[in-house]
């Protein structure tokens, strides 16, 4: 087993509960950690034997383009479901950071974990 990380992936999406948030896209920052078997790639040095992180990033960006969630938790659930359904990862850890939403805080964030069933 091993881990694949993508940090601070910028994803534009329509998200939020306030009326003004429903009028424009918000850029979220996602940290993604995938649990995966990396043994074949360690031996072969071939991208086809691993999870291509560029493909994962594209998949997550596409979820963002097509979603209209109110809550970070719901968006995160959709991201985790799509990634686990698309790639041979055993589990995903996801942190979603939403900057500049509270006047007295730099960011808010949620973190979640899901295993492939």
XYZ file of C-alpha atoms in Angstrom:
117
model
C 0.000 0.000 0.000
C 0.957 3.574 -0.515
C -0.483 7.057 -0.676
C -0.959 9.572 -3.449
C -1.331 13.215 -2.437
C -2.680 16.238 -4.260
C -2.534 19.431 -2.192
C -4.272 22.756 -2.621
C -6.062 21.752 -5.814
C -8.048 24.841 -6.855
C -11.591 23.927 -7.893
C -14.151 26.498 -9.015
C -17.727 25.636 -8.122
C -21.032 27.180 -7.185
C -21.388 26.520 -3.460
C -22.845 28.220 -0.410
C -25.966 28.911 1.571
C -26.040 32.699 1.267
C -27.788 34.325 -1.702
C -24.626 36.158 -2.767
C -22.745 32.830 -2.873
C -25.283 31.448 -5.343
C -24.465 34.215 -7.845
C -20.785 33.495 -8.517
C -18.277 30.679 -8.505
C -16.135 30.103 -5.440
C -12.609 28.720 -5.592
C -12.164 25.899 -3.093
C -8.793 24.395 -2.193
C -8.757 20.617 -1.861
C -6.188 18.345 -0.261
C -6.633 14.780 -1.485
C -5.014 11.655 -0.084
C -5.590 8.327 -1.804
C -4.721 4.933 -0.325
C -3.638 2.691 -3.181
C -1.462 -0.259 -4.048
C 1.653 1.249 -5.631
C 3.706 -1.960 -5.847
C 3.339 -2.465 -9.615
C 4.322 1.131 -10.388
C 7.347 0.913 -8.097
C 8.575 -2.024 -10.177
C 7.541 -0.928 -13.666
C 8.040 2.858 -13.610
C 4.935 3.006 -15.830
C 2.110 5.480 -15.250
C -0.387 2.852 -16.400
C 0.433 0.880 -13.224
C -0.586 3.638 -10.844
C -3.314 6.227 -10.335
C -2.533 9.184 -12.569
C -2.846 12.227 -10.331
C -3.530 14.507 -13.309
C -6.565 12.357 -14.124
C -7.704 12.533 -10.498
C -7.375 16.327 -10.538
C -9.357 16.534 -13.776
C -12.067 14.274 -12.323
C -12.422 16.450 -9.215
C -12.447 19.645 -11.282
C -15.246 18.186 -13.398
C -17.299 17.418 -10.274
C -16.860 21.065 -9.280
C -17.989 22.335 -12.680
C -21.166 20.270 -12.574
C -22.227 20.725 -8.953
C -24.450 23.275 -7.260
C -24.219 22.191 -3.616
C -24.951 24.373 -0.658
C -22.634 22.560 1.766
C -18.974 21.626 1.620
C -19.931 18.275 3.146
C -22.251 17.427 0.236
C -19.664 18.527 -2.316
C -17.036 16.433 -0.558
C -19.294 13.397 -0.606
C -19.774 13.767 -4.357
C -16.018 14.127 -4.908
C -15.180 11.071 -2.823
C -17.875 8.934 -4.483
C -16.700 9.900 -7.988
C -13.005 9.358 -7.275
C -13.556 5.965 -5.629
C -15.849 4.878 -8.472
C -13.362 5.976 -11.147
C -9.940 5.006 -9.789
C -8.499 1.906 -8.068
C -7.979 3.616 -4.715
C -8.910 1.780 -1.527
C -9.791 4.942 0.413
C -9.783 8.715 0.151
C -9.162 11.451 2.675
C -10.340 14.879 1.626
C -9.944 18.334 3.112
C -11.889 21.173 1.519
C -10.882 24.730 2.354
C -13.199 27.645 1.608
C -11.350 30.959 1.909
C -12.753 34.375 2.762
C -16.231 33.304 3.845
C -16.142 34.622 7.433
C -15.099 38.212 8.111
C -12.947 37.237 11.093
C -11.336 34.055 9.682
C -8.996 33.371 6.782
C -10.673 30.074 5.885
C -13.184 27.449 6.931
C -12.671 23.775 6.140
C -14.124 20.301 6.422
C -12.227 17.024 6.386
C -13.688 13.622 5.606
C -12.729 10.030 4.878
C -14.323 7.255 2.863
C -13.331 3.692 2.042
C -14.285 1.879 -1.139
C -17.127 -0.514 -0.376
